[in-house]
Short mmCIF file of C-alpha atoms and ligand atoms in Angstrom, two decimals:
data_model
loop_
_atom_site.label_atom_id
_atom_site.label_comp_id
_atom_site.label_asym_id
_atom_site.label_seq_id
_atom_site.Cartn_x
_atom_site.Cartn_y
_atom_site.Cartn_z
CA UNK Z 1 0.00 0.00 0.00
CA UNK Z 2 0.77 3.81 -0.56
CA UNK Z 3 2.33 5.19 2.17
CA UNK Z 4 0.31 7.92 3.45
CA UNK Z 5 1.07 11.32 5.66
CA UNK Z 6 -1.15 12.87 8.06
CA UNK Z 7 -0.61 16.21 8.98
CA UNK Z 8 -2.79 17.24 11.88
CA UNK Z 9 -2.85 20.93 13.20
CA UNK Z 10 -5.07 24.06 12.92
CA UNK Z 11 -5.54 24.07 8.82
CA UNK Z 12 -6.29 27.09 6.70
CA UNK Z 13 -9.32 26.20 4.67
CA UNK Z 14 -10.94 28.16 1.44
CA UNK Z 15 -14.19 28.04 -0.30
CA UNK Z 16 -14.37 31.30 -2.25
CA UNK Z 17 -12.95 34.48 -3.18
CA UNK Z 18 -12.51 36.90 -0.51
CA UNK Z 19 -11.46 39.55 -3.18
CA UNK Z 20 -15.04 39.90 -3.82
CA UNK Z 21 -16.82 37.76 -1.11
CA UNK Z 22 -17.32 38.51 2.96
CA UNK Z 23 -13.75 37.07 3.73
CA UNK Z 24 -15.33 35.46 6.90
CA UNK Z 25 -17.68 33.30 4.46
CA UNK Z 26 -14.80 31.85 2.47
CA UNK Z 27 -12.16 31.32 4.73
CA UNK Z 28 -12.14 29.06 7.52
CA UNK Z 29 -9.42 27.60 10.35
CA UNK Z 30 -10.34 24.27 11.33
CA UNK Z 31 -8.59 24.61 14.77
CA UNK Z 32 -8.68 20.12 14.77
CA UNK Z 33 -7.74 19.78 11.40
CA UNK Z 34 -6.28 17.36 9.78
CA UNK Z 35 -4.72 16.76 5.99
CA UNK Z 36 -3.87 13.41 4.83
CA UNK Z 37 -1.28 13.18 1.69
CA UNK Z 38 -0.92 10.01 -0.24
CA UNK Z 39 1.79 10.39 -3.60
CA UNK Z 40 2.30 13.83 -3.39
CA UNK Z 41 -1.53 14.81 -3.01
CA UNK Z 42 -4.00 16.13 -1.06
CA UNK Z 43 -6.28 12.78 -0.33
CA UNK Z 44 -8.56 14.44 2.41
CA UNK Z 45 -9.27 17.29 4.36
CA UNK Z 46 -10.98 16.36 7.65
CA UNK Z 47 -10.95 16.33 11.39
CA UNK Z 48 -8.41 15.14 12.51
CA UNK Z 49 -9.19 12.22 15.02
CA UNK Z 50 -11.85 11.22 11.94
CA UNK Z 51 -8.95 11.10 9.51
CA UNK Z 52 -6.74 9.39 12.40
CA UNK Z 53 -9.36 6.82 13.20
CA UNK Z 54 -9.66 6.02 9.29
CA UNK Z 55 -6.20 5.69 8.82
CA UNK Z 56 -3.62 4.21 11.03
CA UNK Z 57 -0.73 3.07 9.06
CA UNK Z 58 -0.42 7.00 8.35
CA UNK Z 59 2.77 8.59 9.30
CA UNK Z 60 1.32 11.25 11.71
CA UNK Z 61 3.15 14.44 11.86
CA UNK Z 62 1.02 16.91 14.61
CA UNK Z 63 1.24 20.57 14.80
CA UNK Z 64 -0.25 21.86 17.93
CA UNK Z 65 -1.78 25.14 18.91
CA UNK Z 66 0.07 28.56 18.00
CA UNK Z 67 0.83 26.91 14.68
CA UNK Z 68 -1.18 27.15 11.17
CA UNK Z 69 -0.87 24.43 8.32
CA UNK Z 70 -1.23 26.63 5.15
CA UNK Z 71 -0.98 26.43 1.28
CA UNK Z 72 3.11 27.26 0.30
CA UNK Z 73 3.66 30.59 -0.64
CA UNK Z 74 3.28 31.17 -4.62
CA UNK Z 75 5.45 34.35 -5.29
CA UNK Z 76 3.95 35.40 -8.80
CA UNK Z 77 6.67 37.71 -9.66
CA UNK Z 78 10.28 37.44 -9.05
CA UNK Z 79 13.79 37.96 -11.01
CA UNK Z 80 15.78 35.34 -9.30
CA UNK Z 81 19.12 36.59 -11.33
CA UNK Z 82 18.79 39.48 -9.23
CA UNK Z 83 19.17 37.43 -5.76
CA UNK Z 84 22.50 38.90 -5.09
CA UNK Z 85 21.93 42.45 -5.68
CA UNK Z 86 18.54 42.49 -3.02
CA UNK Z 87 18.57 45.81 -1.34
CA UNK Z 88 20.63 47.86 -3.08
CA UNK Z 89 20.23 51.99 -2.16
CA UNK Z 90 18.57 54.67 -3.53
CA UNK Z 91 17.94 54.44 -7.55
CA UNK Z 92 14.44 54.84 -9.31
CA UNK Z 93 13.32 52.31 -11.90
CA UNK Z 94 15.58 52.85 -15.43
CA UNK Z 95 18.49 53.96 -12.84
CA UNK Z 96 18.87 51.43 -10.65
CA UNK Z 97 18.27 48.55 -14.00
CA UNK Z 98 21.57 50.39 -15.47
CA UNK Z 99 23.54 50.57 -12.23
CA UNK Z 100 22.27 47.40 -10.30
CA UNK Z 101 20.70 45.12 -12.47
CA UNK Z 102 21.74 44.95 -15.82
CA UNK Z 103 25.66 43.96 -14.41
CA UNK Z 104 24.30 41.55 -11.76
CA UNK Z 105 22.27 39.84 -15.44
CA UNK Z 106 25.31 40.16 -17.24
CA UNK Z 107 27.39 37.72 -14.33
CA UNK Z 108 24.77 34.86 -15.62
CA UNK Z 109 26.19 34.57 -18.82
CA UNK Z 110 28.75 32.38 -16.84
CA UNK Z 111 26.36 28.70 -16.91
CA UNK Z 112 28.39 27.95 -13.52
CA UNK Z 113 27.14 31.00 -11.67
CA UNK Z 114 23.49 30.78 -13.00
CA UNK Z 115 23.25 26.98 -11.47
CA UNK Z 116 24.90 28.68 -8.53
CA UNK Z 117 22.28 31.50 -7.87
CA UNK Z 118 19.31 29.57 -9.36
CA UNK Z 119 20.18 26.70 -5.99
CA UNK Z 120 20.80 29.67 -3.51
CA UNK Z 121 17.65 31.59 -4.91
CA UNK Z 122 15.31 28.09 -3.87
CA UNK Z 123 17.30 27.60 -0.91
CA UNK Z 124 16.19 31.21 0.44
CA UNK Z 125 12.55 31.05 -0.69
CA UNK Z 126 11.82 27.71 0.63
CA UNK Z 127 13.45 28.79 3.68
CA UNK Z 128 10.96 31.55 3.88
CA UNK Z 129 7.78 28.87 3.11
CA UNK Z 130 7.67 29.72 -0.63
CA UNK Z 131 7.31 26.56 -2.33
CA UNK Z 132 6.24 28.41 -6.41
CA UNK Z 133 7.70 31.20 -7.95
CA UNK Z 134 7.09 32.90 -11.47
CA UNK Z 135 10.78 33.75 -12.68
CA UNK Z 136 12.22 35.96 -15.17
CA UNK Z 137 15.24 34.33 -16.25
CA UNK Z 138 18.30 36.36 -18.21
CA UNK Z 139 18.67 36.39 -21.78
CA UNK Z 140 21.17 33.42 -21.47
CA UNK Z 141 18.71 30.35 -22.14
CA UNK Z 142 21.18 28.26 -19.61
CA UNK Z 143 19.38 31.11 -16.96
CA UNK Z 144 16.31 29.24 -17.93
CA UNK Z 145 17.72 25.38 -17.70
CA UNK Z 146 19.25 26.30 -14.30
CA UNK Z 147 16.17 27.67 -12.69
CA UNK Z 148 14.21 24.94 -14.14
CA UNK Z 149 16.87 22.18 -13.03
CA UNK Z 150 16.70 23.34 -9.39
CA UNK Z 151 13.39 23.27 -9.30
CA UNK Z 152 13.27 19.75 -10.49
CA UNK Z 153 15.50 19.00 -7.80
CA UNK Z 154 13.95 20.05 -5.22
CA UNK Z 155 9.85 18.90 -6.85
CA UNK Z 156 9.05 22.22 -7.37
CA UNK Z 157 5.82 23.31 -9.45
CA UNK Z 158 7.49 26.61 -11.01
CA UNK Z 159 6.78 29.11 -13.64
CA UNK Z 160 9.92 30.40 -15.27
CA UNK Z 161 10.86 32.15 -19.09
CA UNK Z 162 13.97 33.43 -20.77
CA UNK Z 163 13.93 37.71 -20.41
CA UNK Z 164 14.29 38.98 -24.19
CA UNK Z 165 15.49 42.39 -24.55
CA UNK Z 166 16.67 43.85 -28.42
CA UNK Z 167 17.19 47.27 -27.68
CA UNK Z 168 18.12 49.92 -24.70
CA UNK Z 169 20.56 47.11 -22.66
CA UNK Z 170 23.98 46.99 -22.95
CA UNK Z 171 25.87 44.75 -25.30
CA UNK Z 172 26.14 40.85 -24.37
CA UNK Z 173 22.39 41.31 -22.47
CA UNK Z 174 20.85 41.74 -25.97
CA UNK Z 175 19.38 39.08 -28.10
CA UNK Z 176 17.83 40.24 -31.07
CA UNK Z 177 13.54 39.33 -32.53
CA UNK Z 178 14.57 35.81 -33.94
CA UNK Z 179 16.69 34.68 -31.20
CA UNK Z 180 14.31 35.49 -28.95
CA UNK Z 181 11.59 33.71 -31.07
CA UNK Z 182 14.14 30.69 -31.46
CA UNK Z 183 15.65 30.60 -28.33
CA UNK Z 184 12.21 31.07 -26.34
CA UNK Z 185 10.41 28.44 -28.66
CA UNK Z 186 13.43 25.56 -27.99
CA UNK Z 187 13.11 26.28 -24.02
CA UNK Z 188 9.24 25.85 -24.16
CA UNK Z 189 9.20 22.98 -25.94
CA UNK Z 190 11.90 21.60 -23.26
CA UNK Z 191 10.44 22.89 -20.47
CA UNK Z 192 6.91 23.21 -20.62
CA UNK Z 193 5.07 20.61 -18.97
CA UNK Z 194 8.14 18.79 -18.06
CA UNK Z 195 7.06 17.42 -14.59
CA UNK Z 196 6.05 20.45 -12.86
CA UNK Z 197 7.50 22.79 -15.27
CA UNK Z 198 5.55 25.82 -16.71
CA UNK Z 199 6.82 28.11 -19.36
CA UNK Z 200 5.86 32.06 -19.42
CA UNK Z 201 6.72 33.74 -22.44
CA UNK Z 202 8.94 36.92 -21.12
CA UNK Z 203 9.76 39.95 -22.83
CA UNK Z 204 11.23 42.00 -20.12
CA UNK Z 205 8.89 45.28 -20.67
CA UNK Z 206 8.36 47.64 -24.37
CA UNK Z 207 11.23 49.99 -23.59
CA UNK Z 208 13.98 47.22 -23.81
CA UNK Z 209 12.09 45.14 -27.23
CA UNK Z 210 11.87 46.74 -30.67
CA UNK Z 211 8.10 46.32 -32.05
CA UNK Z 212 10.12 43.77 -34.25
CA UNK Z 213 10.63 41.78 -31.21
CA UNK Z 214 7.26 41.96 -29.84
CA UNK Z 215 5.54 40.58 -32.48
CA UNK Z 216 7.83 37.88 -32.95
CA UNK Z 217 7.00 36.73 -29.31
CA UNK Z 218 3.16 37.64 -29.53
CA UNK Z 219 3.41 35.39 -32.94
CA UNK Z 220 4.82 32.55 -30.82
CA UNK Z 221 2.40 32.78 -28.14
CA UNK Z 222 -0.24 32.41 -30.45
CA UNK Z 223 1.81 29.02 -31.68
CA UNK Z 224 1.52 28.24 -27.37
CA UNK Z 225 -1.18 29.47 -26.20
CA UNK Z 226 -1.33 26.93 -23.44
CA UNK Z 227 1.84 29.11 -21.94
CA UNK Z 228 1.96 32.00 -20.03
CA UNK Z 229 3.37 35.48 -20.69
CA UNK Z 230 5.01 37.62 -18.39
CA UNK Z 231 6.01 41.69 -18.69
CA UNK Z 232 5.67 44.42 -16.78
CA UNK Z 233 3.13 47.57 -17.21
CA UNK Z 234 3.32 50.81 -16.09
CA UNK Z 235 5.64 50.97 -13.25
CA UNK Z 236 6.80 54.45 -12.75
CA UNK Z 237 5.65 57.60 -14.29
CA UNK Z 238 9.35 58.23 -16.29
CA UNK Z 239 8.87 54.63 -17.92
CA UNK Z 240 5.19 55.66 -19.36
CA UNK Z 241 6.94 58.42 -20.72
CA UNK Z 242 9.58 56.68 -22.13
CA UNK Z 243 7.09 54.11 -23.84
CA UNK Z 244 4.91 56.98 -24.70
CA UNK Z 245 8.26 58.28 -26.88
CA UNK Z 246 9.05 54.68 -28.13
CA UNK Z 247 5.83 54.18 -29.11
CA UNK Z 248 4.48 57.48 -30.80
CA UNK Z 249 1.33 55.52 -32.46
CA UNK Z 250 0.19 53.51 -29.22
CA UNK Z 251 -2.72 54.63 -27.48
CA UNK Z 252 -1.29 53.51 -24.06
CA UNK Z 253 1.28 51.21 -22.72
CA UNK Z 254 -0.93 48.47 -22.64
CA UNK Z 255 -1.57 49.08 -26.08
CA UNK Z 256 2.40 48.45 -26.95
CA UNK Z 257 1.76 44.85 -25.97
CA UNK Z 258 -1.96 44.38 -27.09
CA UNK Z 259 -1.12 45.26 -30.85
CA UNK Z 260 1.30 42.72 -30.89
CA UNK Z 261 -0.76 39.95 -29.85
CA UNK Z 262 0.51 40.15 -26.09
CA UNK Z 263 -2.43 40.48 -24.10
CA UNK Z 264 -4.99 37.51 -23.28
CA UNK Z 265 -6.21 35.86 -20.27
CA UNK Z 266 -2.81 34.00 -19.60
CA UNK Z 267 -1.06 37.45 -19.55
CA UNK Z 268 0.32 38.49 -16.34
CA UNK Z 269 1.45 41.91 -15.85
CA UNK Z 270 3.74 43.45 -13.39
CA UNK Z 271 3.23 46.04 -11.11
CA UNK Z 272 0.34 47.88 -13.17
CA UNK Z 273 0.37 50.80 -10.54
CA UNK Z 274 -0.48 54.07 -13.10
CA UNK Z 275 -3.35 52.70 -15.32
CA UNK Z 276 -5.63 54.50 -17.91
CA UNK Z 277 -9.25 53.83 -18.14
CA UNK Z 278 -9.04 52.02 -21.06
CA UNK Z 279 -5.89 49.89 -19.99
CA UNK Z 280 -8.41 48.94 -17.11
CA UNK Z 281 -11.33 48.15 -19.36
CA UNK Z 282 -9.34 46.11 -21.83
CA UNK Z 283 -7.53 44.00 -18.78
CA UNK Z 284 -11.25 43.06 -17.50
CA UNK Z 285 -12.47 42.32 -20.80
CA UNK Z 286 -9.52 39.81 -21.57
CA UNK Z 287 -9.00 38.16 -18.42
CA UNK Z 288 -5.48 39.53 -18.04
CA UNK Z 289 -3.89 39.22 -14.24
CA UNK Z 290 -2.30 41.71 -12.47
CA UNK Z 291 0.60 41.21 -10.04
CA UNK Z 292 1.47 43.26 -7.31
CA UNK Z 293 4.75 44.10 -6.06
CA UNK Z 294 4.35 45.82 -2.91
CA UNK Z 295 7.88 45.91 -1.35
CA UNK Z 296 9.19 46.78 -4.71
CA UNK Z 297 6.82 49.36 -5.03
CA UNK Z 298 7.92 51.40 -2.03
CA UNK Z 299 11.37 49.88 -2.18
CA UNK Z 300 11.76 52.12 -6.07
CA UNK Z 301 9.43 54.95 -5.34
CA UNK Z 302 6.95 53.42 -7.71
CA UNK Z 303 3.79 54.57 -6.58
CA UNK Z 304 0.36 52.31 -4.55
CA UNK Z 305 -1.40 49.56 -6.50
CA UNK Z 306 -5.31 49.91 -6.61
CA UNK Z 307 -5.88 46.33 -4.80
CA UNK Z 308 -9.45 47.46 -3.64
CA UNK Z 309 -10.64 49.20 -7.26
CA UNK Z 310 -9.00 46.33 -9.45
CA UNK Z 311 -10.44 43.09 -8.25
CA UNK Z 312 -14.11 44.69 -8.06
CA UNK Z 313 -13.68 44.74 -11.26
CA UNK Z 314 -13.01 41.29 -11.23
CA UNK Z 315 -9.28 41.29 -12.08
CA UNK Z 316 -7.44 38.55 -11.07
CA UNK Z 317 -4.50 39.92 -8.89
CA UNK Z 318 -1.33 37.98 -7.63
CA UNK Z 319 1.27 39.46 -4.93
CA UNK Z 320 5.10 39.13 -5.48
CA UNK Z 321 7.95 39.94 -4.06
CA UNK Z 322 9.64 41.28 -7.58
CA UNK Z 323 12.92 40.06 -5.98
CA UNK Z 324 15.52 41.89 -6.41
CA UNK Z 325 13.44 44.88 -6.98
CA UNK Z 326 11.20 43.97 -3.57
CA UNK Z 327 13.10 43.91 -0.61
CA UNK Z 328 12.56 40.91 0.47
CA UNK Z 329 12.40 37.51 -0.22
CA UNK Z 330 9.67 37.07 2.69
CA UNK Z 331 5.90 36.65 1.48
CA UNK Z 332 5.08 38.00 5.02
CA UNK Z 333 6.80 41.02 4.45
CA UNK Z 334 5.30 41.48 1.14
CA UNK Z 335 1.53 40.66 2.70
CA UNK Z 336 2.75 43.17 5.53
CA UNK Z 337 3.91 45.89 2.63
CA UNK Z 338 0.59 45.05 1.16
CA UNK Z 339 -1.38 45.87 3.79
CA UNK Z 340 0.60 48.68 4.48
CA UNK Z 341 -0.15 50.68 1.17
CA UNK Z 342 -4.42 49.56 1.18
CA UNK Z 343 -4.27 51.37 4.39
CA UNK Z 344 -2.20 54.47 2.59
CA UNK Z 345 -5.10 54.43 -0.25
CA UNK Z 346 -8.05 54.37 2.89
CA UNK Z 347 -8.39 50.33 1.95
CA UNK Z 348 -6.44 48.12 4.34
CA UNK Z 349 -6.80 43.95 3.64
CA UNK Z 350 -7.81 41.41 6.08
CA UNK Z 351 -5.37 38.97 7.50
CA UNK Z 352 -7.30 36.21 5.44
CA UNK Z 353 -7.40 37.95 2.21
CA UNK Z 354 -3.57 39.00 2.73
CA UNK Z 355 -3.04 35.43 2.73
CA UNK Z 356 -5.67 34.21 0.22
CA UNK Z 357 -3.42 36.53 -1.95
CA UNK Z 358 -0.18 35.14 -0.81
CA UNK Z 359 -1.51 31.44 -1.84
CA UNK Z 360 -5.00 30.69 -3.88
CA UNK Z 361 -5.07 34.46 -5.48
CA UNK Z 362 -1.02 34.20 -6.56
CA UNK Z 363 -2.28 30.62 -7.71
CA UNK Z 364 -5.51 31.66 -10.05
CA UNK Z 365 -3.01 34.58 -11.70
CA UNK Z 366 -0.55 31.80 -12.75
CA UNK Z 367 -3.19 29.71 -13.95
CA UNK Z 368 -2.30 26.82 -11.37
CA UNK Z 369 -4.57 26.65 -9.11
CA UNK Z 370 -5.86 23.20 -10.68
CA UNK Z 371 -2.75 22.22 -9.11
CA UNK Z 372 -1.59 24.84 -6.14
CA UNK Z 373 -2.87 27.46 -3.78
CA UNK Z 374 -5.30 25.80 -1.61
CA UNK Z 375 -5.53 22.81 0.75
CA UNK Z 376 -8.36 20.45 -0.88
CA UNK Z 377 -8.70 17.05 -2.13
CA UNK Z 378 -6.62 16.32 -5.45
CA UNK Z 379 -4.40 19.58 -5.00
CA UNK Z 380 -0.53 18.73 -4.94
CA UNK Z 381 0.37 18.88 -1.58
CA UNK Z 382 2.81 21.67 -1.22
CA UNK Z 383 2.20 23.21 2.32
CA UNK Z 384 3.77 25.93 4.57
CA UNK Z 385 3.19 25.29 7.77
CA UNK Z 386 3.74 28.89 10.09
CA UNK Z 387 4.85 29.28 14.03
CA UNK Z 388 2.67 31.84 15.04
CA UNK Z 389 5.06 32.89 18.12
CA UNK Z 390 8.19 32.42 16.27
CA UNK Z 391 10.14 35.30 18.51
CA UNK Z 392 9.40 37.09 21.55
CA UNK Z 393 8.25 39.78 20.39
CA UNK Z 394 5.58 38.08 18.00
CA UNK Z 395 4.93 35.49 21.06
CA UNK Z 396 4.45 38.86 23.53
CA UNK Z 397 1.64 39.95 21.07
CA UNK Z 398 -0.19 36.71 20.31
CA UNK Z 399 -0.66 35.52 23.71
CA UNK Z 400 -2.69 38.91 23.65
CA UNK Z 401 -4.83 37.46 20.85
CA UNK Z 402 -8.42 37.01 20.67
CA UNK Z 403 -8.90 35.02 17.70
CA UNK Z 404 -6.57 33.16 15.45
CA UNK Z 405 -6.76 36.25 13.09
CA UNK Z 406 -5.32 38.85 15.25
CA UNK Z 407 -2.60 36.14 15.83
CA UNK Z 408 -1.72 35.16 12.11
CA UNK Z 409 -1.80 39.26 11.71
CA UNK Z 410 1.26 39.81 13.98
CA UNK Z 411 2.78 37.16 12.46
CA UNK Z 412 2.52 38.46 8.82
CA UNK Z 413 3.31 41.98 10.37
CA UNK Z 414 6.52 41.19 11.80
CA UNK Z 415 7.29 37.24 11.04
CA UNK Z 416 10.65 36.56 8.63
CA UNK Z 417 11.90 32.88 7.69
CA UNK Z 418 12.04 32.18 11.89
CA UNK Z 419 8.03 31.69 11.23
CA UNK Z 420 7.78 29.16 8.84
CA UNK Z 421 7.89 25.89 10.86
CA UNK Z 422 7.96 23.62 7.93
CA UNK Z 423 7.92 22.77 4.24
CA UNK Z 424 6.31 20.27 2.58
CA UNK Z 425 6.79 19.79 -1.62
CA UNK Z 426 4.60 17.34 -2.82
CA UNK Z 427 4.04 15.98 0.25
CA UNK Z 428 7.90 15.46 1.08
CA UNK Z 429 8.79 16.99 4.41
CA UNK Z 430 12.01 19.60 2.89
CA UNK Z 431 14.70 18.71 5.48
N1 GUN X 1 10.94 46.70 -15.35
C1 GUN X 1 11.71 46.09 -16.29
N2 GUN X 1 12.60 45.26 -15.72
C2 GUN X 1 12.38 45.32 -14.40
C3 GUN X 1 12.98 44.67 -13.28
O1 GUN X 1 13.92 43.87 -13.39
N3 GUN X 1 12.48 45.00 -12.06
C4 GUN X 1 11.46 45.88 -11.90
N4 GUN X 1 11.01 46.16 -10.68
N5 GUN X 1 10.88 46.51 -12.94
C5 GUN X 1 11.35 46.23 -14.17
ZN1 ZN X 2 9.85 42.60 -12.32
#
């Protein structure tokens, strides 16, 4: 027989969308809960002395009170070539990409060091309970193999896609519209579907693709459609302007991407902070996902995502760190950032949508949550599993609780990778 695990602990439960439903309707703590994992997934979700009772050749694992069995982080938006150059002072957007980023991107052309950052990258976001990721890559396409490779290593479900840039980098971080039509198609076809593999289509954002380049990839998107693909949109007000010179004809600067056949409902945009009216209308009526990037956001002076005004219109939003452009690598710190900016714009989150984001929303955005985000039957069982008195000072505060909300609260307020008890990837216990 199968050998079965049976995790037993107050378990973070969802039913619904508390984007647009009373949170308190959709998500639910089952304070005796109990989740039992047989080949990597999620068998049942039950009481726990039930799901004891039923099954005792199961390899019990318990986590008592103080402690919360929830979905892994999925961190929708991250450049994990820019691990190394986290938290670096003081530039705005096109700045700090010249000074920072594009010679930290330009190290990766050496295959040894990619393999070497893509492993550290993991390490760190597992460490802090982050068991998916959506990666930009470098140009290199051995950027792509490495991140993909770790992941594979490790069981990883992750999203991941070779950056193309043909214009505005500097030389040797350049491809050009057919190698990044070539290059892009070979990884795909590698990659894509390869155990827990996903490809996203990635060019890096309109100022650093010539039209030539766009419609190359919007071309081989509509050859994939099954993939994903990944930019960013309207970050800071300089960039619009920039676009707005690039592009003299386009209407907007979601318009660069939509003439070229970039925009559907498996595009996921970055950041998305200074919208028009009609960028807004034509993200509803595609489907398109947002992502937001609240540490990064702050972190480059870019300016406070709509949250609140953007998913009642039914746009699906994720939350990402944008490592190395976020400050952290923490998906408590970016719930905590997140909450901190609805409360600058007069609409602060709940502790259970923060982390419906953080899991189930991040999920839907990717397009995996068939697979990821939520604790239920027949969902892979990658879990995060939080101490919610991992220091004093948290502990202090939580024995001051009332519920188990005001506790998780502190804990995404001021928790770090000291929180996160355990990680489980398909149902392997990381050691
Ligand atoms: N826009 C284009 N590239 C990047 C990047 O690497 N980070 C961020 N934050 N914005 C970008
Ligand atoms: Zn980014």
């Amino acid at each position: 027989m199968t050998q079965q695990t049976l995790l037993c602990g107050p378990t973070l439960r969802f039913t619904g969308d508390p984007m647009i439903q009373p949170w308190h309707d959709v998500i639910h703590v089952d304070t005796n809960g109990g989740v039992l994992i047989e080949g990597g997934i999620i068998k049942a979700v039950a009481d726990a002395d039930r799901l004891r009772a039923d099954h005792p050749q199961a390899s019990v694992t318990t986590y008592g009170d103080g402690t919360l069995i929830c979905p892994g982080f999925v961190d929708a938006h991250v450049h994990y070539p820019q691990t190394a150059i986290i938290a670096s002072w003081g530039k705005r957007l096109i700045d700090w990409l010249n000074s920072y980023t594009f010679p930290e991107e330009m190290r990766l052309s050496d295959p040894d060091y990619a393999d070497e950052i893509a492993t550290r990258y993991l390490d760190l976001t597992l460490d802090h309970g982050t068991t998916t990721v959506a990666s930009y890559c470098t140009i290199h396409p051995h950027s792509v193999d490495a991140i993909f490779t770790a992941a594979a290593a490790r069981g990883q479900r992750i999203v991941a896609g070779k950056t193309c840039m043909d214009r505005n980098a500097p030389e040797g971080l350049r491809d050009t519209a057919q190698s990044a039509y070539d290059d892009s198609k070979a990884l795909l076809e590698r990659w894509h579907g390869n155990g827990r593999a996903f490809y996203a289509i990635t060019p890096r954002f309109s100022p650093t693709s010539t039209p030539d380049q766009l419609a190359a990839l919007g071309a081989l998107w509509a050859e994939f459609p099954e993939c994903l693909m990944q930019t960013h949109l309207s970050e800071q007000l300089d960039e619009i302007a920039w676009v707005r010179d690039l592009y003299p004809s386009a209407r907007d600067y979601l318009d660069t991407y939509e003439v070229h056949g970039l925009i559907g409902d498996r595009a996921l945009f970055g950041h998305a902070i200074h919208l028009d009216p009609r960028e807004i209308d034509r993200i509803c009526e595609t489907g398109a996902a947002l992502v937001h990037c609240p540490t990064s956001n702050t972190f480059i002076g870019s300016g406070l995502f709509d949250m609140a005004g953007l998913t009642a219109r039914g746009i699906p939003c994720g939350l990402a760190t944008d490592t190395g452009g976020g400050s952290s690598f923490s998906m408590l710190r970016t719930m905590a950032a997140a909450y901190e900016i609805g409360q600058l714009r007069g609409t602060p989150l709940h502790a259970a949508q923060l982390i419906w984001l953080a899991t189930a929303g991040s999920a839907r955005s990717l397009h995996q949550h068939g697979h990821i985000g939520t604790i239920e039957v027949g969902k892979e069982a990658d879990l995060c599993i939080l101490n919610l008195a991992s220091t004093p000072a948290i502990a202090q505060r939580a024995a001051q609780a009332h519920d188990i909300w005001e506790s998780l609260f502190t804990t995404i307020m001021m928790g770090d990778d000291r929180a996160v008890r355990d990680v489980w990837i398909a149902g392997n216990r990381r050691a």
